Short mmCIF file of C-alpha atoms in Angstrom, two decimals:
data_model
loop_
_atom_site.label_atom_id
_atom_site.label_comp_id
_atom_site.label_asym_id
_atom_site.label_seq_id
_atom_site.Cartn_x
_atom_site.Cartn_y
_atom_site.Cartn_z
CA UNK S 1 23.71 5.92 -13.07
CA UNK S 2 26.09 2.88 -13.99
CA UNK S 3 24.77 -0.40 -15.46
CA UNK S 4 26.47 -2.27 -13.10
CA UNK S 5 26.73 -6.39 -13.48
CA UNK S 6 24.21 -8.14 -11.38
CA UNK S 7 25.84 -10.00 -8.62
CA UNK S 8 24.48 -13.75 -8.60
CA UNK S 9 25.80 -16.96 -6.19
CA UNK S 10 29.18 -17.08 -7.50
CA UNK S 11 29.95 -13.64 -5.29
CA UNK S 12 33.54 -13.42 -4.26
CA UNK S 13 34.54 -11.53 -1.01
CA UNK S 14 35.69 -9.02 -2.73
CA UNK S 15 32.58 -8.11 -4.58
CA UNK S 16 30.28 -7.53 -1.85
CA UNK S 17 28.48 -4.77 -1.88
CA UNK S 18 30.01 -3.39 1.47
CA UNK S 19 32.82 -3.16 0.37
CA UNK S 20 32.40 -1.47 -2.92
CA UNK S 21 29.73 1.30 -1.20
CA UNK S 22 31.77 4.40 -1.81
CA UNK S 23 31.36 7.08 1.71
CA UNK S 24 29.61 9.32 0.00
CA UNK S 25 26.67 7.26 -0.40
CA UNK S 26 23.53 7.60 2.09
CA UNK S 27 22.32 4.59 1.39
CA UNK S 28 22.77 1.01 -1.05
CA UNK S 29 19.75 0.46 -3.51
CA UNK S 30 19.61 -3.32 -4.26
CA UNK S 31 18.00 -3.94 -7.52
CA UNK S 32 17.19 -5.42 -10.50
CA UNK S 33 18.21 -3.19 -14.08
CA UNK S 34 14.63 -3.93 -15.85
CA UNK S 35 12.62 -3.59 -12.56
CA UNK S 36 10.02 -1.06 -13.20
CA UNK S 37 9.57 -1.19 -9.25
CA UNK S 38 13.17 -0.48 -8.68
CA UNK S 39 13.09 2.42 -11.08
CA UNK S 40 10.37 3.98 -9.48
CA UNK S 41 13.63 4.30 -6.57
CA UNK S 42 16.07 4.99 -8.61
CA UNK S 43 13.57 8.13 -10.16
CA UNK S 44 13.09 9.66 -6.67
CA UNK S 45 17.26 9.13 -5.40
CA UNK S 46 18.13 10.92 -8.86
CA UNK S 47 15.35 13.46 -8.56
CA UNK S 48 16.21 14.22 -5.17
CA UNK S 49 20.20 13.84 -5.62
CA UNK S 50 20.86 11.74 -2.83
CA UNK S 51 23.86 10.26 -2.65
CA UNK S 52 23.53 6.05 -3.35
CA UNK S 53 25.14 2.68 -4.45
CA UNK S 54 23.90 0.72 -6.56
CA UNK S 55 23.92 -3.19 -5.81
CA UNK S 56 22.54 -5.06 -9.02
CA UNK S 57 21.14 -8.62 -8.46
CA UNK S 58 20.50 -11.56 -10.64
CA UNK S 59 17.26 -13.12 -9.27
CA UNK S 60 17.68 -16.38 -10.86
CA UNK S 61 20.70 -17.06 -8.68
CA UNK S 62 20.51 -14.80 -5.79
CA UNK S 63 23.28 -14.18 -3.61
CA UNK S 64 22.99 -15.63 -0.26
CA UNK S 65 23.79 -12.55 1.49
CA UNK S 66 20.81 -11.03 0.24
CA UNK S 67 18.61 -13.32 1.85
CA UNK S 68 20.68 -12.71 5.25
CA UNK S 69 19.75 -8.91 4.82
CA UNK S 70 16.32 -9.04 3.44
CA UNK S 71 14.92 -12.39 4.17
CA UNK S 72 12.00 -12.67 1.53
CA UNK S 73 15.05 -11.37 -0.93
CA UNK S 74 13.00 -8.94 -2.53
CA UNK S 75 14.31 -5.99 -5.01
CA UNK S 76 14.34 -3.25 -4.47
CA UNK S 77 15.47 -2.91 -1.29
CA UNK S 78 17.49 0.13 0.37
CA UNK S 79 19.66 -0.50 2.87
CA UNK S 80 20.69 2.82 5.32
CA UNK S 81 23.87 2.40 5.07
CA UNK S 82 24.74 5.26 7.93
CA UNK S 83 22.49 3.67 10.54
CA UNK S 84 23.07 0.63 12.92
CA UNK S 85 22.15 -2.70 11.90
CA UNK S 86 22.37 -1.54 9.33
CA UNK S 87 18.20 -1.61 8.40
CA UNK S 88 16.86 -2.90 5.37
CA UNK S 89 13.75 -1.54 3.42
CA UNK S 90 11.39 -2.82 1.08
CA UNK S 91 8.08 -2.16 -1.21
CA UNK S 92 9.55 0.54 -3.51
CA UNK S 93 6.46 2.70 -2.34
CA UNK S 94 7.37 2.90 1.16
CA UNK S 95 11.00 3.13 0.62
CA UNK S 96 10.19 6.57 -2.07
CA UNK S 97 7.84 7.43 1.33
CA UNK S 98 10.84 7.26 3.42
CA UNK S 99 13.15 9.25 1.31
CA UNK S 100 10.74 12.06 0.81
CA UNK S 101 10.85 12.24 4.26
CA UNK S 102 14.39 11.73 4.80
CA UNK S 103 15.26 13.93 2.41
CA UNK S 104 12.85 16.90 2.79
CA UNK S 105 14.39 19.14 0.17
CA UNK S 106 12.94 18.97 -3.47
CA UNK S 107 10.21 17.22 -1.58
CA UNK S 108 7.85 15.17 -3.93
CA UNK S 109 5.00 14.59 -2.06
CA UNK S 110 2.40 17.47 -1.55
CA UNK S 111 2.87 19.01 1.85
CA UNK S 112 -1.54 18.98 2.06
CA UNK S 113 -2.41 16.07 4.07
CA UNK S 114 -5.69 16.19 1.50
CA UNK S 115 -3.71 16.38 -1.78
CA UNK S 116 -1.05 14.12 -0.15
CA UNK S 117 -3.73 11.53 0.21
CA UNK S 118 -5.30 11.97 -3.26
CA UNK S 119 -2.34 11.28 -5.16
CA UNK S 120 -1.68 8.35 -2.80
CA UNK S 121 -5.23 6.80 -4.24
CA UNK S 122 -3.82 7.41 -7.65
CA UNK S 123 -0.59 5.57 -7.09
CA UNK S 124 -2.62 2.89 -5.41
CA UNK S 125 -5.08 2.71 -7.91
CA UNK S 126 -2.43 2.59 -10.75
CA UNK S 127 -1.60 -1.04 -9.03
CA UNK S 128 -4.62 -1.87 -11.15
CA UNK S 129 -3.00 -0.19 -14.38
CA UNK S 130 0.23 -2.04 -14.21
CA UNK S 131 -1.21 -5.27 -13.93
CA UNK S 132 -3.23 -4.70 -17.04
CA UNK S 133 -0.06 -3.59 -18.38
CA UNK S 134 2.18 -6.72 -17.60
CA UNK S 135 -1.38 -9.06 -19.14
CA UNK S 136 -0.89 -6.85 -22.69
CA UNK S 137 2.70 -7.14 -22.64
CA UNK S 138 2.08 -11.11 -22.68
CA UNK S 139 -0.16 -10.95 -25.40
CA UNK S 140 -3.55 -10.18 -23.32
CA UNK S 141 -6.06 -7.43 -24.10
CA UNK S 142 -4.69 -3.82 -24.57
CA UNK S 143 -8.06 -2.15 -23.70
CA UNK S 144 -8.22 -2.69 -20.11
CA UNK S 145 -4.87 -1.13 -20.01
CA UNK S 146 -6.22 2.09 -22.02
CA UNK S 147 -9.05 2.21 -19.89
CA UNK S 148 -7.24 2.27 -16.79
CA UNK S 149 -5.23 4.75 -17.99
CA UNK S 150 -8.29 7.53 -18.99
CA UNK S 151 -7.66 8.04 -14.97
CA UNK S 152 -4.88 9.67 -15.52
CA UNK S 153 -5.98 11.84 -18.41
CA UNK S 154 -8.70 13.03 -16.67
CA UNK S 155 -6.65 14.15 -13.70
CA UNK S 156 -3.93 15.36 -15.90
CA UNK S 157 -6.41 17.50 -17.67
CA UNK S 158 -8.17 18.32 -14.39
CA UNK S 159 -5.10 19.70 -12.55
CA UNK S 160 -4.04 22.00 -15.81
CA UNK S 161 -0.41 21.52 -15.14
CA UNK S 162 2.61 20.27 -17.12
CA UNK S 163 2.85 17.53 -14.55
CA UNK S 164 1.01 15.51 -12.00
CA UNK S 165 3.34 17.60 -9.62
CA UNK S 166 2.14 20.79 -11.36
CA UNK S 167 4.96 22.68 -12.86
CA UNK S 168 7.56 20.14 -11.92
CA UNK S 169 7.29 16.66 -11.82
CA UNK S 170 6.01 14.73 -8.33
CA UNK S 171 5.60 11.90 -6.70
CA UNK S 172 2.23 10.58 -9.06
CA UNK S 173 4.49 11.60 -12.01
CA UNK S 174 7.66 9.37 -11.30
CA UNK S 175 5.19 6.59 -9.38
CA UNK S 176 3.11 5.27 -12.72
CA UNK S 177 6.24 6.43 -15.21
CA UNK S 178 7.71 3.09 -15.10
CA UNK S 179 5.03 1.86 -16.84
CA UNK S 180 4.48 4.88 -19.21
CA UNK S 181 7.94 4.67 -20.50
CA UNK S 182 7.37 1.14 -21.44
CA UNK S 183 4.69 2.16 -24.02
CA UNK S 184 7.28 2.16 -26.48
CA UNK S 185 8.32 -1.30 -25.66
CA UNK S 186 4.35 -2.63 -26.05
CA UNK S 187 4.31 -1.13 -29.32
CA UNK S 188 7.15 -2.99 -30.20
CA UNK S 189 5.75 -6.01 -28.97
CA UNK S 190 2.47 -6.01 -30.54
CA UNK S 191 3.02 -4.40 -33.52
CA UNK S 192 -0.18 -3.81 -35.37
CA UNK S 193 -2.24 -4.64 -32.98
CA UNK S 194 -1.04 -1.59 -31.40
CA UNK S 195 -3.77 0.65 -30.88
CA UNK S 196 -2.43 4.03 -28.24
CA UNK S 197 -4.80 6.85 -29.26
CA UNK S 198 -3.76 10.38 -29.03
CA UNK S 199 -7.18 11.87 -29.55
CA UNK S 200 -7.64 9.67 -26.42
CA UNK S 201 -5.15 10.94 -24.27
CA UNK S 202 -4.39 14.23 -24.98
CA UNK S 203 -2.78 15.35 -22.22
CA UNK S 204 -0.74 11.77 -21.29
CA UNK S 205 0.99 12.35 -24.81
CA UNK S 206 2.19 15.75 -23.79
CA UNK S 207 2.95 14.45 -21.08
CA UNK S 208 4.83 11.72 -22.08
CA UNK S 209 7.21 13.76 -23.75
CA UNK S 210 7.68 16.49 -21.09
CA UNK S 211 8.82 13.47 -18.86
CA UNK S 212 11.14 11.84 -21.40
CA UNK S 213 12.99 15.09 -20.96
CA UNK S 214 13.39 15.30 -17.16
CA UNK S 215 16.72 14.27 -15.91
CA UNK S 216 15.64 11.78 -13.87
CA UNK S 217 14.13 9.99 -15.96
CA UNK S 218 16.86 10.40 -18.45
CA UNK S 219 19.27 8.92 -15.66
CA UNK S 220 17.20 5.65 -16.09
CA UNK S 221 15.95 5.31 -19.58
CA UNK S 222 16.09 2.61 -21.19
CA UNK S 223 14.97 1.79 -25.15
CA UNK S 224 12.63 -0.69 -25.80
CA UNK S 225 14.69 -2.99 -28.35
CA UNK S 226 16.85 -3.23 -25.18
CA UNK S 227 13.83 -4.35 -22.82
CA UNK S 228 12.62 -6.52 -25.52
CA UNK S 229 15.67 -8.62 -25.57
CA UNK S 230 15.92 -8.94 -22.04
CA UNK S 231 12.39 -10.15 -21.89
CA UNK S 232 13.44 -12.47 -24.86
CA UNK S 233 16.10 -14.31 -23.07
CA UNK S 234 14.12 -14.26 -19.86
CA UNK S 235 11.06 -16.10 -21.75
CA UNK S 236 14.15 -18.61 -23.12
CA UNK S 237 14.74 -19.49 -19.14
CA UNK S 238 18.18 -17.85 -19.16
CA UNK S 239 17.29 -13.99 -18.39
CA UNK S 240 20.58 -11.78 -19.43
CA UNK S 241 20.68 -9.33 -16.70
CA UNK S 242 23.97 -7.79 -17.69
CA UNK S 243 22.65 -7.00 -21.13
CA UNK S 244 23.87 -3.49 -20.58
CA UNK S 245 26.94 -4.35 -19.37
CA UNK S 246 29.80 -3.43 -21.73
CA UNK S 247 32.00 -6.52 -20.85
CA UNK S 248 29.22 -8.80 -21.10
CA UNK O 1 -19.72 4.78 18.21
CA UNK O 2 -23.47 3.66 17.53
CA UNK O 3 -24.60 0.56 16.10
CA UNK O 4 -26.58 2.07 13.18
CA UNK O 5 -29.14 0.65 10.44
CA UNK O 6 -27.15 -0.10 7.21
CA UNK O 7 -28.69 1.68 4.07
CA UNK O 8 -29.56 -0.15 1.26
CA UNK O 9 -31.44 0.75 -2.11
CA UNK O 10 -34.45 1.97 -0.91
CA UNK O 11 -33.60 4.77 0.80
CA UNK O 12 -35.18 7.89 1.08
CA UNK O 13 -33.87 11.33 0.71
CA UNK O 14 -34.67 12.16 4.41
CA UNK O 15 -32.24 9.19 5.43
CA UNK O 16 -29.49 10.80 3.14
CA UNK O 17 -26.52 10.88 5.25
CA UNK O 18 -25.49 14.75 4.49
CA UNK O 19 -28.85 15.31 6.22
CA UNK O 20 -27.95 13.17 9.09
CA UNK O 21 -24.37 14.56 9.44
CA UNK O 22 -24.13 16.62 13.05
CA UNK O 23 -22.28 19.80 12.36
CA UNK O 24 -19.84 18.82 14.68
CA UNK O 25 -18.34 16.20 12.46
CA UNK O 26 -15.37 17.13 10.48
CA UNK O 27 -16.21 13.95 8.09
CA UNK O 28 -18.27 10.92 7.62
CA UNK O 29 -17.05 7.84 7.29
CA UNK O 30 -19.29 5.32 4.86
CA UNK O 31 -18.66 1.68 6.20
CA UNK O 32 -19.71 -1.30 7.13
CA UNK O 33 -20.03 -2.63 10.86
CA UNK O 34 -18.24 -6.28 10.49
CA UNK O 35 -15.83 -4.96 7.98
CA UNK O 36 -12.43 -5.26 9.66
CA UNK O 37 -11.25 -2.71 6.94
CA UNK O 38 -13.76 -0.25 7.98
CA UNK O 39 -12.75 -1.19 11.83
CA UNK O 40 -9.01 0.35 10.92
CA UNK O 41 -10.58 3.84 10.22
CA UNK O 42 -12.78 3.77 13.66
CA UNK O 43 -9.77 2.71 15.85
CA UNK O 44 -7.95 5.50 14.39
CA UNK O 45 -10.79 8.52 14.76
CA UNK O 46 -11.96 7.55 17.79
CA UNK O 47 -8.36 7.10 19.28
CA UNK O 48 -7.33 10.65 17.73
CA UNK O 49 -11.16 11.74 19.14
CA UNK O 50 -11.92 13.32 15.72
CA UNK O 51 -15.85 14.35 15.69
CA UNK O 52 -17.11 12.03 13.19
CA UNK O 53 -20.26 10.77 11.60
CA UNK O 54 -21.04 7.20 10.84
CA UNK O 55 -22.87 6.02 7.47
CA UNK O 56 -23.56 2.22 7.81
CA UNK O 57 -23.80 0.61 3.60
CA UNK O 58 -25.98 -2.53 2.96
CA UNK O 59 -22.92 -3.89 0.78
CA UNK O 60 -25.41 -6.44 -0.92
CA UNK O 61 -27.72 -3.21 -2.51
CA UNK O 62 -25.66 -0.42 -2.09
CA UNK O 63 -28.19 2.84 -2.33
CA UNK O 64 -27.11 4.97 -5.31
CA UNK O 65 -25.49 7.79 -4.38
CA UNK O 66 -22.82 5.63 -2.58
CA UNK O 67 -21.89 5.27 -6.27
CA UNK O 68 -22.06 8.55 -7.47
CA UNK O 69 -19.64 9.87 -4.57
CA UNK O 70 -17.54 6.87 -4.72
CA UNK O 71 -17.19 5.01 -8.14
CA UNK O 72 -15.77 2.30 -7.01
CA UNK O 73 -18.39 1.64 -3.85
CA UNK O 74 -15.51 0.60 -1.87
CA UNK O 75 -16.18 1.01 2.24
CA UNK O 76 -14.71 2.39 4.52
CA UNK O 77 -14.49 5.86 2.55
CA UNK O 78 -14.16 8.75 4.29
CA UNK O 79 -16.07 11.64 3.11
CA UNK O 80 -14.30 14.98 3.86
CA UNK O 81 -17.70 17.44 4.74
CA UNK O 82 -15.79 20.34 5.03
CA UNK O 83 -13.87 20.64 2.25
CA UNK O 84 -15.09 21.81 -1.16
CA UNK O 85 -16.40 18.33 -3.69
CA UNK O 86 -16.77 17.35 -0.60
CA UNK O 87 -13.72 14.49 -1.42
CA UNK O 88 -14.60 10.96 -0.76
CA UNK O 89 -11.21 8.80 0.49
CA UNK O 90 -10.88 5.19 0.05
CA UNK O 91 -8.13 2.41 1.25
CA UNK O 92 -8.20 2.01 5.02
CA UNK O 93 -4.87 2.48 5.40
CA UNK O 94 -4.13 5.57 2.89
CA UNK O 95 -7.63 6.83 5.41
CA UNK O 96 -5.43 6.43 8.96
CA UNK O 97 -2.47 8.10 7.15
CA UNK O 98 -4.13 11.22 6.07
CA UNK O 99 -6.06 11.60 9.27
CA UNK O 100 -2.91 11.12 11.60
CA UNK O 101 -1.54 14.08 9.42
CA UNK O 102 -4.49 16.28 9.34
CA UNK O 103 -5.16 15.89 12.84
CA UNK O 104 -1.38 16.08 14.53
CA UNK O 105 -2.96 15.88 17.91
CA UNK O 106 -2.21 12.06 19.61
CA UNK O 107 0.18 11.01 16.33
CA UNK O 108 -0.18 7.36 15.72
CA UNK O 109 2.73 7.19 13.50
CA UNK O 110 6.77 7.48 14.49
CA UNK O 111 7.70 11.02 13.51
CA UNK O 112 11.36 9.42 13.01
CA UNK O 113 11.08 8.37 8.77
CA UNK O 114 13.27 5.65 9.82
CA UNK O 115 10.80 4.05 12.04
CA UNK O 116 8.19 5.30 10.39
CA UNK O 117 8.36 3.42 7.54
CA UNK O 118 9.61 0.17 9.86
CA UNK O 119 5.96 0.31 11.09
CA UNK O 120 4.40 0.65 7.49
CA UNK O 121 6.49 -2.71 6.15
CA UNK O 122 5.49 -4.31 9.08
CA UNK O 123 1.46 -3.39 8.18
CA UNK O 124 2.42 -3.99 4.50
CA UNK O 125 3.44 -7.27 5.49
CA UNK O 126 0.34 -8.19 7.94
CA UNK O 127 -1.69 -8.33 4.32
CA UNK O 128 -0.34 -11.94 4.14
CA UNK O 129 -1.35 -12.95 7.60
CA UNK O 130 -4.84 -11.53 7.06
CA UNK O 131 -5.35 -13.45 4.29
CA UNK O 132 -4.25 -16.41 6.09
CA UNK O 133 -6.70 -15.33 8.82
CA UNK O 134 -9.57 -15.84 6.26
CA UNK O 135 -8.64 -18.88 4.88
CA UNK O 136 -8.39 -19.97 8.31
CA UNK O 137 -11.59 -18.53 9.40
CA UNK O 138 -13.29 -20.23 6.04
CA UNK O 139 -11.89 -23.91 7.04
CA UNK O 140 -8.24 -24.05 5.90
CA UNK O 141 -5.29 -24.52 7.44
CA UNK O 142 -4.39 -22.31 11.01
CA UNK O 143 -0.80 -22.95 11.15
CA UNK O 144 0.28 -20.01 7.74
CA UNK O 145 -2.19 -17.63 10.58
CA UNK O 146 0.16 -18.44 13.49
CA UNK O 147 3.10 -18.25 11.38
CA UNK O 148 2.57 -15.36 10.31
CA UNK O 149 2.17 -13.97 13.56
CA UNK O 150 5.57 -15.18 14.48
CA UNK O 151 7.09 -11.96 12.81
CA UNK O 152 5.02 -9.84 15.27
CA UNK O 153 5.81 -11.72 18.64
CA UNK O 154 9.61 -11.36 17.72
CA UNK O 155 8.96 -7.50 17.03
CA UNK O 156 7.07 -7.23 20.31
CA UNK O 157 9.69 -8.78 22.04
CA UNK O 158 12.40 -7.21 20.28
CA UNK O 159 10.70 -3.78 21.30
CA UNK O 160 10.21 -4.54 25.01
CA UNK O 161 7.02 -2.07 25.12
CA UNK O 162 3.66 -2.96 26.04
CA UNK O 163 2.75 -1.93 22.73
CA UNK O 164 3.83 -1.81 19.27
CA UNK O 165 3.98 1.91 19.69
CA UNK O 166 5.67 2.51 22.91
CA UNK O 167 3.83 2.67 26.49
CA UNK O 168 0.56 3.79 24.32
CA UNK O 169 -0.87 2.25 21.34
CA UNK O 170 0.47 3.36 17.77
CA UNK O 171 -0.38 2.72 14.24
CA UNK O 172 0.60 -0.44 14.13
CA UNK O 173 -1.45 -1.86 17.01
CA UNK O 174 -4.60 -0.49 15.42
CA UNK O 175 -3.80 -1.86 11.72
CA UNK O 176 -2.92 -5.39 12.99
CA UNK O 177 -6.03 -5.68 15.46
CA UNK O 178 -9.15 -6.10 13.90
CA UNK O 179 -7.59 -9.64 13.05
CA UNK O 180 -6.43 -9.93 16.89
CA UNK O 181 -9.40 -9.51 17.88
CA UNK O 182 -11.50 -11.95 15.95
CA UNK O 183 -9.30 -14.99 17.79
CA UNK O 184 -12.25 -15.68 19.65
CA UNK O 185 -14.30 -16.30 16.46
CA UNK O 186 -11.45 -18.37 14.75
CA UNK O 187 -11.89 -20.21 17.95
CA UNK O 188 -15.80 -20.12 17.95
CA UNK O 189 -15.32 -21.53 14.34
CA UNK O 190 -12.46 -23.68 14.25
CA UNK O 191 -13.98 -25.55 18.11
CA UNK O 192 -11.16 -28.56 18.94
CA UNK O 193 -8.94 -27.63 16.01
CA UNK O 194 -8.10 -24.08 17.24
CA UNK O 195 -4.71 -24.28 18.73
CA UNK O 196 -3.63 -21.01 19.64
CA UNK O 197 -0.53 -21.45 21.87
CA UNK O 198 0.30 -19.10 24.65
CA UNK O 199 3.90 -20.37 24.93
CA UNK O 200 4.51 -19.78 21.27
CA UNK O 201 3.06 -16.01 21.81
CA UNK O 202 3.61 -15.07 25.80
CA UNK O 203 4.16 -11.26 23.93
CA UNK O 204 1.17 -11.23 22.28
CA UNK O 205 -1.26 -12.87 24.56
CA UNK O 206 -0.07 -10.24 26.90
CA UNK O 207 -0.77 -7.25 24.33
CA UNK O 208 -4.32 -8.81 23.55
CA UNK O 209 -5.17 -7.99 27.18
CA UNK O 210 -4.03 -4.63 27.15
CA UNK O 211 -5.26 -4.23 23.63
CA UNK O 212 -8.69 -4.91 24.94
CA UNK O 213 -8.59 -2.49 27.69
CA UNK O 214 -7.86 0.47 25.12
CA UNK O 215 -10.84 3.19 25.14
CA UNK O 216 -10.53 2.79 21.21
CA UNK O 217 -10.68 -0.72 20.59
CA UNK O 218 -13.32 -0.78 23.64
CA UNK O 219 -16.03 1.35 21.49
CA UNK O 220 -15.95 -0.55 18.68
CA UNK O 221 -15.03 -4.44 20.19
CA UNK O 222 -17.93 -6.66 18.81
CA UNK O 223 -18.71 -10.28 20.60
CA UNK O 224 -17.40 -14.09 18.48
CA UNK O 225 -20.81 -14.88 18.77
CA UNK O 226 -21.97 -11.56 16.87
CA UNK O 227 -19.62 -11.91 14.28
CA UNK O 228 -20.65 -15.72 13.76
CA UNK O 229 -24.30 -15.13 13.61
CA UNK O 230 -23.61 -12.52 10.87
CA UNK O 231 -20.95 -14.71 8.86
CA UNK O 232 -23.71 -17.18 9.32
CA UNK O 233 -26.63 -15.34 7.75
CA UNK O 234 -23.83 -14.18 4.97
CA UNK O 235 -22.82 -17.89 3.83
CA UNK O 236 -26.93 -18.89 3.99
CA UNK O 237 -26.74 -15.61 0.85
CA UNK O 238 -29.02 -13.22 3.05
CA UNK O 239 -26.16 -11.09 5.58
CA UNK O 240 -27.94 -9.67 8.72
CA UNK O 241 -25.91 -6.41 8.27
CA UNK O 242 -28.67 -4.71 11.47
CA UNK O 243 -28.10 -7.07 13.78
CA UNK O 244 -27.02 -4.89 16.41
CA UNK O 245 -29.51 -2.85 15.46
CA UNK O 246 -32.24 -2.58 18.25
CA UNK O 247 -35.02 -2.89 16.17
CA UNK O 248 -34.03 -4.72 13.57
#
């Protein structure tokens, strides 16, 4: 994937997105780089290979054509870009719904209505997780974000496989990795008070390094110093979206 | 549907609900009667006719074993009987999802992705015009309720169909209308100030009529004045959870 500038107010004709949305692509993924929501899209349109365009935004000073696509200007959102209108999606959940659906081959959602619906619970109950995740990264407790993880050992552990998918990564897997991969960047943050216990989680550490090595997750990686200094300059009021950017 | 005692604490193994489950019932569904939650699940089995069995929870001393089945104690939960655990599901609307899948008789949901996951933003979205619905129904304001309606009289409208799934009711009819239907108690509670307007909502109004004439919503429909008198005994700290119970 590129690490494309993020389009802000100051949009010339020439830059919109419509116009730069190659015909290969299926569909236009607006988004923000250090979104952990929009990477949980960008996982499933790389592990799935379909075609897309990325569209970065800078939320500070959003482009007003966003808001005349996607009213409550929300990232990410996929627009289809084959399809009349053309429709605009939202809720990075329901969007990775749609493309499983879409897209049924190297389908990531368990074709058992029952097992379907169990790993649903766990994404929805992993809405729980993050939160406790975002509270540490501002200085909160860490604990509540261990304990919500133990979850996800014990399922890990009770399934037996490699992945939440079983022997290749699912929809669970790439759904609470967002998250997972930013472990590195909480350690970095808190420093000694940094307290992630392998005897603990077992299995999450193995797991955590069979995922680092899946090429979707590769596609999208990003190292923590980097995440750190965006979150620097966003806590300074002037967020540097285009910190990957070589021209910056 | 019956209108059965809810179980609190004190009861006894021979009211255990695997006891009382006919073996006709494919699962049992743990919830409470004036839960609007709960009401999702209902509108969806008994629209799909799935044999079911109802277990009614005193929310205020939940017995036990509601607990040990269900850690969180969260109703509605569906309780799969015929599958090995048995598994206990929670979230009303991860519930309807699972059953419209497992039971592809009468589908509820688009089987275009597209529109598929058009309804589910849409349902996503009526979580902030429920919540407006209770602050409205707990004294505040009534205009965020009717503006958030506004989205679903343009999609009516926009849709031309006498519901929001075609010429018979879909998914999205049943996960908007437990709210729909308590208008009569916002206008029980809210007496001079209610100010529903028929002119702002011809769609709608019309749909409410239909809506009440549907076999599903029919079995399950509950009186204003039912629903007051147990909101009633819930804000004096002592909720009548039998009152439609005959010998309560």
């Amino acid at each position: 994937m590129s690490n494309g500038r993020h389009l802000a107010k100051d949009l010339s004709w020439q830059a919109h997105p419509r116009r730069m949305c190659p015909r290969t692509a299926s569909c236009g993924c607006t988004q923000m780089r250090f979104c952990p929501f929009a990477q949980r899209v960008h996982l499933v349109l790389d592990a799935k290979q379909i075609p897309y365009h990325s569209i970065y935004i800078n939320l500070t000073e959003k482009p007003e054509w966003l808001l005349d696509k996607n009213p409550q200007g929300k990232v990410p959102a996929l627009e289809i870009v084959r399809e009349p209108g053309p429709p605009v999606l939202t809720e990075s959940l329901l969007i990775c719904e749609y493309l499983d659906e879409q897209y049924p081959l190297r389908p990531l959602y368990p074709r058992d209505p029952l097992k379907k619906v169990q790993d649903k619970i766990l994404i929805e109950r992993f809405g729980t997780v993050l939160g406790a995740f975002f509270r540490a990264s501002d200085g909160g407790e860490l604990e509540p974000f261990w304990s919500g993880l133990d979850t996800y050992e014990r399922e890990l552990s009770r399934r037996g496989t490699d992945f939440f998918g079983g022997e290749q990564t699912g929809i669970l897997d790439y759904m609470i990795w967002p998250w997972c991969e930013r472990l590195e960047l909480l350690k970095l943050q808190r420093g000694e008070d940094y307290n992630y216990d392998e005897e603990r989680f077992p299995q999450l550490t193995l797991w955590l390094e069979r995922m680092k090595r899946d090429p979707a997750v590769m596609a999208f990686y990003m190292e923590a110093e980097v995440q750190a200094e965006f979150l620097r300059t966003r806590s300074l009021g002037q967020p540097n979206y285009n910190l990957l950017v070589k021209d910056a």
